[in-house]
Coordinates of C-alpha atoms in Angstrom, one line a residue:
Chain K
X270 CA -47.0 -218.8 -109.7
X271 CA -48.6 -216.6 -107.1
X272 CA -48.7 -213.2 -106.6
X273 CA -48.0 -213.6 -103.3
X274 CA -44.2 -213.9 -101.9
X275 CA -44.0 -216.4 -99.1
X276 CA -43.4 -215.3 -95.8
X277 CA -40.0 -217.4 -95.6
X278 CA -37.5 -218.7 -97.7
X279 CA -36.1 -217.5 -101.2
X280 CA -37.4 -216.3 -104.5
X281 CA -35.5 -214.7 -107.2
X282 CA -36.9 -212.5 -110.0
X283 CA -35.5 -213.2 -112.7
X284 CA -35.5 -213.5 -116.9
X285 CA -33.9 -216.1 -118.6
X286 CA -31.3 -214.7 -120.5
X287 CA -29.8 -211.8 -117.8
X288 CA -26.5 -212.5 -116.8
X289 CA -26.7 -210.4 -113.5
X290 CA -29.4 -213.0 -112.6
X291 CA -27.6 -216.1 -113.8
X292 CA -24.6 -214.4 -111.3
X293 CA -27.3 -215.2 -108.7
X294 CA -28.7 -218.5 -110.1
X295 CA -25.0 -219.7 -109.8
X296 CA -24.5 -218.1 -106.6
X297 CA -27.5 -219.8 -105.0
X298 CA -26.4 -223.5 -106.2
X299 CA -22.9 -223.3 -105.1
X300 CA -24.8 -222.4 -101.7
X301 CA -27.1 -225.5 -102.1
X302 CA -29.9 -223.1 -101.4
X303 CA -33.2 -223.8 -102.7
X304 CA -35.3 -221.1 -104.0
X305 CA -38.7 -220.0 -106.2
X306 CA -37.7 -218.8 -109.3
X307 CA -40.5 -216.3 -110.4
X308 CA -39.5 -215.8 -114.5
X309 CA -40.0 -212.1 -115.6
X310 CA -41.6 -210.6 -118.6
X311 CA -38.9 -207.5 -119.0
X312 CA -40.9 -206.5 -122.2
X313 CA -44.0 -205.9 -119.5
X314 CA -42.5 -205.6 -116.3
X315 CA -45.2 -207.3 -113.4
X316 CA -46.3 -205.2 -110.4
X317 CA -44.3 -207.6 -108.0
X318 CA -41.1 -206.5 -110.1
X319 CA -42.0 -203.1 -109.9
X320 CA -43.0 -203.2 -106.5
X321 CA -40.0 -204.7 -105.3
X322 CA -37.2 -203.0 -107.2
X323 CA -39.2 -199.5 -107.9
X324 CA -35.8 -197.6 -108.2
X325 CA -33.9 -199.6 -110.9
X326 CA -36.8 -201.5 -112.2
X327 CA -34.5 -204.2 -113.0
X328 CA -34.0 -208.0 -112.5
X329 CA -32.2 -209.8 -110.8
X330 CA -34.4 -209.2 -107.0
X331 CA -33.6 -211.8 -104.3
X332 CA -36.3 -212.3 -102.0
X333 CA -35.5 -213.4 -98.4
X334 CA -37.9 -214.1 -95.9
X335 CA -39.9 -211.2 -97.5
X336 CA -37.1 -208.7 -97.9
X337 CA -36.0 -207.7 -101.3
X338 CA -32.2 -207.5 -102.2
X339 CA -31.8 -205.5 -105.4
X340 CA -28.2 -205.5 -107.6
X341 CA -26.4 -208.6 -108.5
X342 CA -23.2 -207.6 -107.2
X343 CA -25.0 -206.9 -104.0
X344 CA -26.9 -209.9 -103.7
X345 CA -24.2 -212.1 -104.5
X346 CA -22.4 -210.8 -101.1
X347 CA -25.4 -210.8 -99.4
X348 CA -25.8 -214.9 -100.4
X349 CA -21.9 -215.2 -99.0
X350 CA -22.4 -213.3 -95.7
X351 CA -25.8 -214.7 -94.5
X352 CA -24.5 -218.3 -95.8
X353 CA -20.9 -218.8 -95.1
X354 CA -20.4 -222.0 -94.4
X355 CA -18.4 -224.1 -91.9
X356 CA -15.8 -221.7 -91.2
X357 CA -16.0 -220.0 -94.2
X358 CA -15.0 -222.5 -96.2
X359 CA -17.7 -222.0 -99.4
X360 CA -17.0 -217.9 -99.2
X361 CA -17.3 -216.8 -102.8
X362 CA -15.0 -213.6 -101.2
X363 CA -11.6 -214.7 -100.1
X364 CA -10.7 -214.1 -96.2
X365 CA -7.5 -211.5 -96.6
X366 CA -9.0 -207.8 -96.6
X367 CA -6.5 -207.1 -99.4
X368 CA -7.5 -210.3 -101.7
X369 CA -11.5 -209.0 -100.9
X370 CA -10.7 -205.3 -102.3
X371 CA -9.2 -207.1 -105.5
X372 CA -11.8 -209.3 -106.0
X373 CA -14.7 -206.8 -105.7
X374 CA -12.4 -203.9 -107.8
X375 CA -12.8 -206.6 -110.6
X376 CA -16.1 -207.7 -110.7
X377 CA -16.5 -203.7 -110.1
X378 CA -14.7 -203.5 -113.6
X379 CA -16.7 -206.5 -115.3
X380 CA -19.8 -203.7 -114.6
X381 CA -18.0 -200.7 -115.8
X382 CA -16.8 -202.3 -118.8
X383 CA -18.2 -205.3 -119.8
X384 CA -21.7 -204.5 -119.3
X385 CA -22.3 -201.5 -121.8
X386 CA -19.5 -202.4 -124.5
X387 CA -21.3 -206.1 -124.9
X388 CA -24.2 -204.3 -125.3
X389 CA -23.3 -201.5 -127.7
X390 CA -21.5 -204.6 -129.6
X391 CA -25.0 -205.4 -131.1
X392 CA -27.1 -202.3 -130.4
X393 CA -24.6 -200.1 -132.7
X394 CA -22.8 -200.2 -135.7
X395 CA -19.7 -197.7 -137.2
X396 CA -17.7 -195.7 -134.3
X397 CA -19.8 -196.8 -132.0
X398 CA -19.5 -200.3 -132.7
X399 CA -15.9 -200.1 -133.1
X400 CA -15.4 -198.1 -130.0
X401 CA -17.6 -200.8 -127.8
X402 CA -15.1 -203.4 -129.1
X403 CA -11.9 -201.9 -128.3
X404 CA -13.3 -201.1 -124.7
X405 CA -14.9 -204.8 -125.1
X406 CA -11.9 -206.4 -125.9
X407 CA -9.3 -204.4 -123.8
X408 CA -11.1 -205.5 -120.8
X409 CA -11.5 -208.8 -121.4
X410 CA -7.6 -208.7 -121.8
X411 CA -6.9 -207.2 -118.6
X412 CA -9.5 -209.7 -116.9
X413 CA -7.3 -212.7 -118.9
X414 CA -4.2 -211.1 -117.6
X415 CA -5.5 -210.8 -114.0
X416 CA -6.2 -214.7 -114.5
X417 CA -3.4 -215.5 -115.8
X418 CA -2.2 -219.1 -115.1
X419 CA -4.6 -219.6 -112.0
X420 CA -7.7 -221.9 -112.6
X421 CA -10.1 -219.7 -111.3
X422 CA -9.8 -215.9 -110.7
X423 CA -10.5 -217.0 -106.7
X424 CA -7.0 -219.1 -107.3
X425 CA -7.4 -222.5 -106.9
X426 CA -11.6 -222.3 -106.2
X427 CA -14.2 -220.9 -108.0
X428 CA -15.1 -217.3 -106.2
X429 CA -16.3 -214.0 -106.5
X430 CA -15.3 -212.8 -109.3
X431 CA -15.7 -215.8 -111.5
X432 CA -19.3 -215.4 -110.9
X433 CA -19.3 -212.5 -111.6
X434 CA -18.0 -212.9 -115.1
X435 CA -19.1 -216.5 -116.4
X436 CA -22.3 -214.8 -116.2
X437 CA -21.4 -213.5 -119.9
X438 CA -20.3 -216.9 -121.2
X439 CA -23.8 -217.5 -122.9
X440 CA -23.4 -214.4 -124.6
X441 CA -20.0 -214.4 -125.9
X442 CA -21.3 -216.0 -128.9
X443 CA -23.5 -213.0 -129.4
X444 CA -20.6 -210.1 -129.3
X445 CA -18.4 -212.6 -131.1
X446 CA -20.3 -212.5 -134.2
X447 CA -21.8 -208.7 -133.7
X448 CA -18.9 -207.5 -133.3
X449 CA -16.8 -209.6 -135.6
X450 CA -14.6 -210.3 -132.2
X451 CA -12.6 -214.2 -132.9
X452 CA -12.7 -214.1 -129.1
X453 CA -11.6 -218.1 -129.5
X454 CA -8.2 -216.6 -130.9
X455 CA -7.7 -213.1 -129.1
X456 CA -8.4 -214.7 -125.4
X457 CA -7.6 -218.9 -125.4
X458 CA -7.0 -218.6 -121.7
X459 CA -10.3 -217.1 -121.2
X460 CA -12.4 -219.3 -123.2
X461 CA -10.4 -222.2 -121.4
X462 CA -11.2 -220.6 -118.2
X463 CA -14.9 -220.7 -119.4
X464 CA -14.9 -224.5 -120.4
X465 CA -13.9 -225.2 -116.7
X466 CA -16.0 -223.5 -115.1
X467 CA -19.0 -224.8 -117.4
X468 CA -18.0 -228.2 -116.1
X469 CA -19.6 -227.2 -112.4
X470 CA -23.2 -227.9 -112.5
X471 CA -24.2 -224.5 -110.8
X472 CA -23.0 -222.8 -114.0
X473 CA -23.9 -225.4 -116.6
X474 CA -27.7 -225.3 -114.8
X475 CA -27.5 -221.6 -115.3
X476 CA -26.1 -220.8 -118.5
X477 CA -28.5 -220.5 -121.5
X478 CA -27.5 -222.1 -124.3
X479 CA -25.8 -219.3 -126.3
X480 CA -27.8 -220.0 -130.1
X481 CA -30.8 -219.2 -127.9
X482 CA -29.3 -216.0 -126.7
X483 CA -28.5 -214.8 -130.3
X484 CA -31.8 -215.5 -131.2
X485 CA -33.4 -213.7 -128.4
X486 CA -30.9 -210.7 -129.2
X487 CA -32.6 -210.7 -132.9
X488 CA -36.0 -210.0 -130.9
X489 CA -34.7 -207.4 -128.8
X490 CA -32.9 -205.7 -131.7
X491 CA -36.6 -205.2 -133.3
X492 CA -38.3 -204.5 -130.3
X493 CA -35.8 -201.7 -130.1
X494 CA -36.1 -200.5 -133.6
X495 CA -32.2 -201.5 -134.1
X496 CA -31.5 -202.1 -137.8
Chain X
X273 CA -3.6 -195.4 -81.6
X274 CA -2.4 -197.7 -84.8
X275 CA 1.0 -198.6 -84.8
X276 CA 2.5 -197.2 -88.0
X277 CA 1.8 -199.6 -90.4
X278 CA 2.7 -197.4 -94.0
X279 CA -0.7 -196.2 -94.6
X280 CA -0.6 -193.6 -97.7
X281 CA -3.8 -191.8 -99.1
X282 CA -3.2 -190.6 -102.6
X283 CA -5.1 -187.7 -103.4
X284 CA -6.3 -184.0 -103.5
X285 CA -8.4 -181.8 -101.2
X286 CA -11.3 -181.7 -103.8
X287 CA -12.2 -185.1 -104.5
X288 CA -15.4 -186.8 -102.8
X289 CA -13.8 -190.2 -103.4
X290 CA -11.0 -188.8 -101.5
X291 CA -12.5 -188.3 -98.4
X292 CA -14.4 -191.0 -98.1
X293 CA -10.7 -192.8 -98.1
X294 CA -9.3 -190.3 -95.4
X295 CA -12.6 -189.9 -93.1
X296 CA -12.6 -193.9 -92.9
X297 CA -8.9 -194.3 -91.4
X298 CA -10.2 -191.3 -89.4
X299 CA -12.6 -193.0 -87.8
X300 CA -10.6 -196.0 -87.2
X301 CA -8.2 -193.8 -85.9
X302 CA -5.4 -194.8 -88.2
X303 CA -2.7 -192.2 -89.3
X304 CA -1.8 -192.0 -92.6
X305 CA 0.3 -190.0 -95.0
X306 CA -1.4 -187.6 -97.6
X307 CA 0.4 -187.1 -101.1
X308 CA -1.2 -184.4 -103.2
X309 CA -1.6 -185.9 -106.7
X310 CA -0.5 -183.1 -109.3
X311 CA -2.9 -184.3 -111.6
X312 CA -2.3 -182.2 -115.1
X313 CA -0.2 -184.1 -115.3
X314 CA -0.8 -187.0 -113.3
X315 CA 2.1 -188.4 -111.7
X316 CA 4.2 -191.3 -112.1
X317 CA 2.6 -192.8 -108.5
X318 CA -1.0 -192.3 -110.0
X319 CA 0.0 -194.2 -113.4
X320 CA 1.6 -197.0 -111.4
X321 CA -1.0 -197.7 -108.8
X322 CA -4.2 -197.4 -110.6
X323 CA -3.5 -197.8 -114.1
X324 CA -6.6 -199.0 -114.8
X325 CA -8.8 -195.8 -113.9
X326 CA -5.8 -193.7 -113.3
X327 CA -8.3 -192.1 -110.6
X328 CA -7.7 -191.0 -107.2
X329 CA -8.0 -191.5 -104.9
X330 CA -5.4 -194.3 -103.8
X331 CA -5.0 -196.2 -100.8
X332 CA -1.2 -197.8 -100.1
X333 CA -1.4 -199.7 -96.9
X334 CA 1.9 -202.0 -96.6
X335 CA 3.2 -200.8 -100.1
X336 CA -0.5 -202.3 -101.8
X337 CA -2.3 -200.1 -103.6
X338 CA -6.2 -200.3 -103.0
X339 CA -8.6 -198.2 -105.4
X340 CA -11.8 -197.6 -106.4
X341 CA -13.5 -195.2 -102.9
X342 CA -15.9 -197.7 -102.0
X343 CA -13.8 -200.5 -102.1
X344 CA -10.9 -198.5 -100.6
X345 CA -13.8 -197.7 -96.8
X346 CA -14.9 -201.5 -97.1
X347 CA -10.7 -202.4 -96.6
X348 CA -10.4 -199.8 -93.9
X349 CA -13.4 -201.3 -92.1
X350 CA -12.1 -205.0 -92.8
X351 CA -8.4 -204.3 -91.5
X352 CA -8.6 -202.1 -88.8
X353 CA -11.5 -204.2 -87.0
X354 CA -11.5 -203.6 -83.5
X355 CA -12.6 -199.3 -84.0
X356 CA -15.4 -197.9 -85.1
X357 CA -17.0 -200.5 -87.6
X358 CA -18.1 -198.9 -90.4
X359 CA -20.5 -201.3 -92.1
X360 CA -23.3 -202.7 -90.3
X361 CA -23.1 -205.9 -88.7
X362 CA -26.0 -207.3 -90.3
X363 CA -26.4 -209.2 -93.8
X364 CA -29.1 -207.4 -94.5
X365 CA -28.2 -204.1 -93.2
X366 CA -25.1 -204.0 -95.3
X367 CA -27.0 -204.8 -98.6
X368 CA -29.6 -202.0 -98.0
X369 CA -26.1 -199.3 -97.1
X370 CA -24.5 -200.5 -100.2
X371 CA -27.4 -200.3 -102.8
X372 CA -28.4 -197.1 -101.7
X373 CA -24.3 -196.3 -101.9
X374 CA -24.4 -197.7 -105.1
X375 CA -27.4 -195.5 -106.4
X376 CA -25.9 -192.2 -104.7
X377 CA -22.8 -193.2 -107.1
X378 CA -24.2 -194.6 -110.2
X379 CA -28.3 -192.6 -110.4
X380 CA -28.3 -189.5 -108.3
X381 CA -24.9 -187.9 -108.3
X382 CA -24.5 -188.1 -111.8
X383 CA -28.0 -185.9 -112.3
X384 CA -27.0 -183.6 -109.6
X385 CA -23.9 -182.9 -111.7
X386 CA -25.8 -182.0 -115.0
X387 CA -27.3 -179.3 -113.7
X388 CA -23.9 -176.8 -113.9
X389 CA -23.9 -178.2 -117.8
X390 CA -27.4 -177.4 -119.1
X391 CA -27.7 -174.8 -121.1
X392 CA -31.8 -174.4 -121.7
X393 CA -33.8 -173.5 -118.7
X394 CA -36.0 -176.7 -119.4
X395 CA -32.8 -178.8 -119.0
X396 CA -32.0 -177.1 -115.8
X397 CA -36.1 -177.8 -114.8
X398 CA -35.5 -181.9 -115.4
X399 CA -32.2 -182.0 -113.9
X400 CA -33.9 -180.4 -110.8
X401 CA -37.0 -182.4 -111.0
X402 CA -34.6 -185.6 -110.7
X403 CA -32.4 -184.3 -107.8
X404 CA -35.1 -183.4 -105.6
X405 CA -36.7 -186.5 -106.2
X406 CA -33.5 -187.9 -105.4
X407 CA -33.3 -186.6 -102.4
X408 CA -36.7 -187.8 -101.1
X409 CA -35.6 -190.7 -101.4
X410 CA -32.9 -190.7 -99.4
X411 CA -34.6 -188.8 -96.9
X412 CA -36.6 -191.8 -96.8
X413 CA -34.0 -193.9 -97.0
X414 CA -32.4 -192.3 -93.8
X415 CA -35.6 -193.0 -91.7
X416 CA -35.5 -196.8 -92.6
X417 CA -31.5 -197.7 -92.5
X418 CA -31.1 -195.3 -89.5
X419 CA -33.9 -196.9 -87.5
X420 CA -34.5 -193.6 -85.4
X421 CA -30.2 -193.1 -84.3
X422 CA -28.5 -189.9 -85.7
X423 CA -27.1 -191.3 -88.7
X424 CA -27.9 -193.9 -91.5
X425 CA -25.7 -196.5 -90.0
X426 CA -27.7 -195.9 -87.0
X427 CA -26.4 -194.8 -83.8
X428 CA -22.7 -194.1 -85.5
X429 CA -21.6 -192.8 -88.8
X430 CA -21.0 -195.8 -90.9
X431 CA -20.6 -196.4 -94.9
X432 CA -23.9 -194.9 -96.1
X433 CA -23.3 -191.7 -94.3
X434 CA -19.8 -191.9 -95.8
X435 CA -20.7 -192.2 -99.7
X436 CA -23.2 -189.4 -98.5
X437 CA -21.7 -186.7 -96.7
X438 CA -18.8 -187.0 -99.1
X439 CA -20.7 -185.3 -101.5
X440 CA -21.8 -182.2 -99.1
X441 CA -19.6 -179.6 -100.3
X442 CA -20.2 -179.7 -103.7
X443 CA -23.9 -180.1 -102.5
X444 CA -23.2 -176.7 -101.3
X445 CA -21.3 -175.8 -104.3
X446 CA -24.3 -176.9 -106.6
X447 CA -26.7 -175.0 -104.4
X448 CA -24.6 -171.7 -104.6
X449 CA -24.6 -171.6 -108.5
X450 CA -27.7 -172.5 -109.2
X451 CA -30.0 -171.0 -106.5
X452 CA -31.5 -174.5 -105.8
X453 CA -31.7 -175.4 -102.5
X454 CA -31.0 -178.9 -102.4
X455 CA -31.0 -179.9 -99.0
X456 CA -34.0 -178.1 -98.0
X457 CA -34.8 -178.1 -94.4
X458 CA -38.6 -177.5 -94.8
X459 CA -39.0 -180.6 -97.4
X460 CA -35.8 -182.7 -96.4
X461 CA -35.9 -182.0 -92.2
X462 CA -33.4 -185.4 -91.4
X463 CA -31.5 -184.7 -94.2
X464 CA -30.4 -181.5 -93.5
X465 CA -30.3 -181.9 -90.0
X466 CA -27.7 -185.1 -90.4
X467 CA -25.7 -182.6 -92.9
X468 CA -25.0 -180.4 -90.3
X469 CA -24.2 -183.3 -88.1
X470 CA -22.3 -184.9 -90.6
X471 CA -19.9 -181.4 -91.2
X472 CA -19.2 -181.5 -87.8
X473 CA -17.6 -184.7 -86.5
X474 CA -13.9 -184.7 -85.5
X475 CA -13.4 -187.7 -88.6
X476 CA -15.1 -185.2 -91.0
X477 CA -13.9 -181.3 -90.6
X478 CA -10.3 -181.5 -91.4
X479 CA -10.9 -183.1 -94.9
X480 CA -14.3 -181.2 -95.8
X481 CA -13.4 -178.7 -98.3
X482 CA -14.3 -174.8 -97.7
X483 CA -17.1 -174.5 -99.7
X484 CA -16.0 -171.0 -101.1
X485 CA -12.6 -172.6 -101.9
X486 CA -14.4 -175.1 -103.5
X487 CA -16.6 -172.7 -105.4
X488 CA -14.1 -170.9 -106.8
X489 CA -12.1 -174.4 -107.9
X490 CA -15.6 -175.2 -109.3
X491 CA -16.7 -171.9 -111.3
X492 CA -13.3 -172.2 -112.6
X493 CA -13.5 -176.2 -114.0
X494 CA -17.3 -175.8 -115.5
X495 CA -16.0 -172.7 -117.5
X496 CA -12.6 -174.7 -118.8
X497 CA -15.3 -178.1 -119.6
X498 CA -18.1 -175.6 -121.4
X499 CA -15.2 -173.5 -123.3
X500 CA -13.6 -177.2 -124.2
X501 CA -18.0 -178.9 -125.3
X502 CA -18.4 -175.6 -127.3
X503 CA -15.0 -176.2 -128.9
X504 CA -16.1 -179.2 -130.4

């Protein structure tokens, strides 16, 4: 791997086990788009990484004929708009102004309230803990609600804010036993709604395998000094 | 001029969020109807429409509630299409006006707000220390997105200069109780200059608050939240 970003095309700076940079992963195969994939140490962040997201000093960065796109959210409408499709017809955003300002205010929420809680689910334990899973769990029920009997959270295809979720499937396993959750139980429709979209190559290709997540979780926990 | 389409704004004279709502339909030239939300307690309306966040403001265009600010300018510009577009045209262009929208939001306003909540003078020092740098930023910012024109969105106000200049009177509020000057025109020369700019478009002056009106609604929330922290 180079140092050196090619003048055209795509790269994406990424780690393994980030969910905002499988959102892109999955984003840029439902595109067909082929891309570098430049793995990231987040333990010992690389000058590249620094260089191109200096604010945030985060992954996921998409690269674009030398231009840096920071925030998943962000990228993922930047992927839609600059590759729409015939007609439109692959647009991870629906058309209708009205069905767009849905779709972003829940992936919005997915980063409000799924982000932190999952987190806190293994990074704390008493009130904390049990706060992270009430906010955990009460979001994930209004997200199930919002699917309710639709296939995907687009409708009838895989969009926006599917992305923007499934993203956490790999790590469901994770909060599930941190947090003590029986999210099989407490959210079937959800977990269904996982299964089918695991069955599309962009998120299968994506998705970490979730043992491997727990694992890495372990290592993180120590590196933080988390008991 | 729009036809009447049942566009409500749900809101109060205060709120940032709020005006990037009612500057938007401004711009686009769209009338609207204002409800003040009572807030303490909030109404029935507010509890409905956003019972998520139970937040202002609200947007009701054809009896559907829209929320979240951001979200709420992006539907204005996506509706009301053939005025004044609001984001920029390009891919690219957008990304760079959200993420830095995005940061104002999540990173920078945040800090800014700490500084009427510090209680040590070293606190006050680091809250200051991360607000000016801040604002370097998006004086730097300005340069790059604005590409020379009078605004970040170029050669007309657009959604960075929204998610902005929303903040300016309590910008103004912040600099009058703390003595820092924030938008300094010595260190921060676009900045300042667009503030002024900003303040004084036809979209903007009806729904900027007065910033001693706003002081006084300010001195008066910071000592009901330090009297309900010390309480604790």
């Amino acid at each position: 791997m180079g140092s050196d970003l090619p003048e055209k095309g795509l790269v994406l700076l990424s780690s393994w086990a980030s969910m905002f940079g499988i959102r892109v992963m999955i984003a840029l195969e439902e595109k067909g788009l082929e891309y570098e994939y430049w793995g990231q140490d987040l333990g010992n962040k690389s000058a590249t990484l620094l260089r191109l997201n200096p604010i945030h000093k985060k992954v996921p960065v998409l690269v674009h004929d030398g231009r840096s796109i920071c925030e998943s959210l962000i990228i993922l409408q930047y992927i839609d708009e600059t590759w729409p499709g015939a007609d439109g017809a692959s647009c991870f955003l629906p058309a209708d102004p009205l069905a767009r300002s849905r779709a972003r205010f829940w992936a919005d929420l997915i980063d409000k309230k799924i982000t932190d809680a999952g987190a806190n689910l293994w990074m704390t334990k008493g009130e904390a803990q049990a706060e992270a899973k009430k906010e955990f769990m009460e979001s994930l029920k209004l997200l199930e609600g919002e699917l309710g009997e639709k296939p995907y959270f687009g409708g009838e295809t895989f969009g926006f804010v599917d992305i923007a979720l499934v993203c956490f499937a790999s790590w469901f396993h994770t909060y599930d036993v941190s947090g003590s959750l029986n999210m099989e139980a407490e959210l079937p429709k959800l977990m269904a709604w996982v299964k089918r979209c695991q069955e599309r190559e962009s998120v299968s290709k994506a998705l970490p395998d979730p043992l491997k997540v727990y694992d890495f979780m372990l290592i993180l926990k120590k590196r933080y000094g988390i008991e | 001029m729009a036809e009447s389409e049942d566009v409500k704004v749900l809101g109060a004279w205060m709120s940032p969020f709020v005006m990037r709502a009612r500057i938007a339909l401004n711009l686009k030239k769209v009338d609207y109807e204002f409800i003040a939300e009572t807030m303490h307690p909030k109404s029935e309306l507010l509890l409905k429409s956003n019972p998520v966040y139970k937040k202002i403001p609200v947007l009701f265009h054809k009896g559907n509630p829209i929320c979240e600010s951001l979200i709420i300018v992006q539907y204005i510009d996506e509706t009301w299409t053939s005025v004044h577009p609001i984001l920029p045209a390009d891919p690219y262009d957008r990304a760079i006006a959200r993420f830095w929208a995005a940061y104002i939001d999540d990173t920078w306003n945040p800090e800014v707000r700490k500084y009427s909540m510090a209680n040590t003078d070293e606190e006050r020092a680091v809250v200051a220390e991360k607000t000016f740098a801040g604002v370097q930023l998006l004086e730097e910012a300005f340069q790059t997105c604005g590409k020379g024109g009078n605004w970040f969105g170029g050669d007309a106000l657009g959604y960075l200069d929204i998610a902005l200049g929303s903040y300016l009177a309590w910008i103004r509020v912040t600099e009058k109780m703390s003595g820092l000057k924030i938008l300094d025109g010595d260190k921060f020369p676009q900045l300042t200059a667009w503030a002024d700019r900003f303040c004084a478009e036809e979209a903007v002056k009806g729904v900027m608050p007065e910033t001693d009106k706003l002081l006084e609604f300010a001195a008066a929330m910071i000592a009901r939240m330090k009297a309900a922290s010390s309480a604790k």
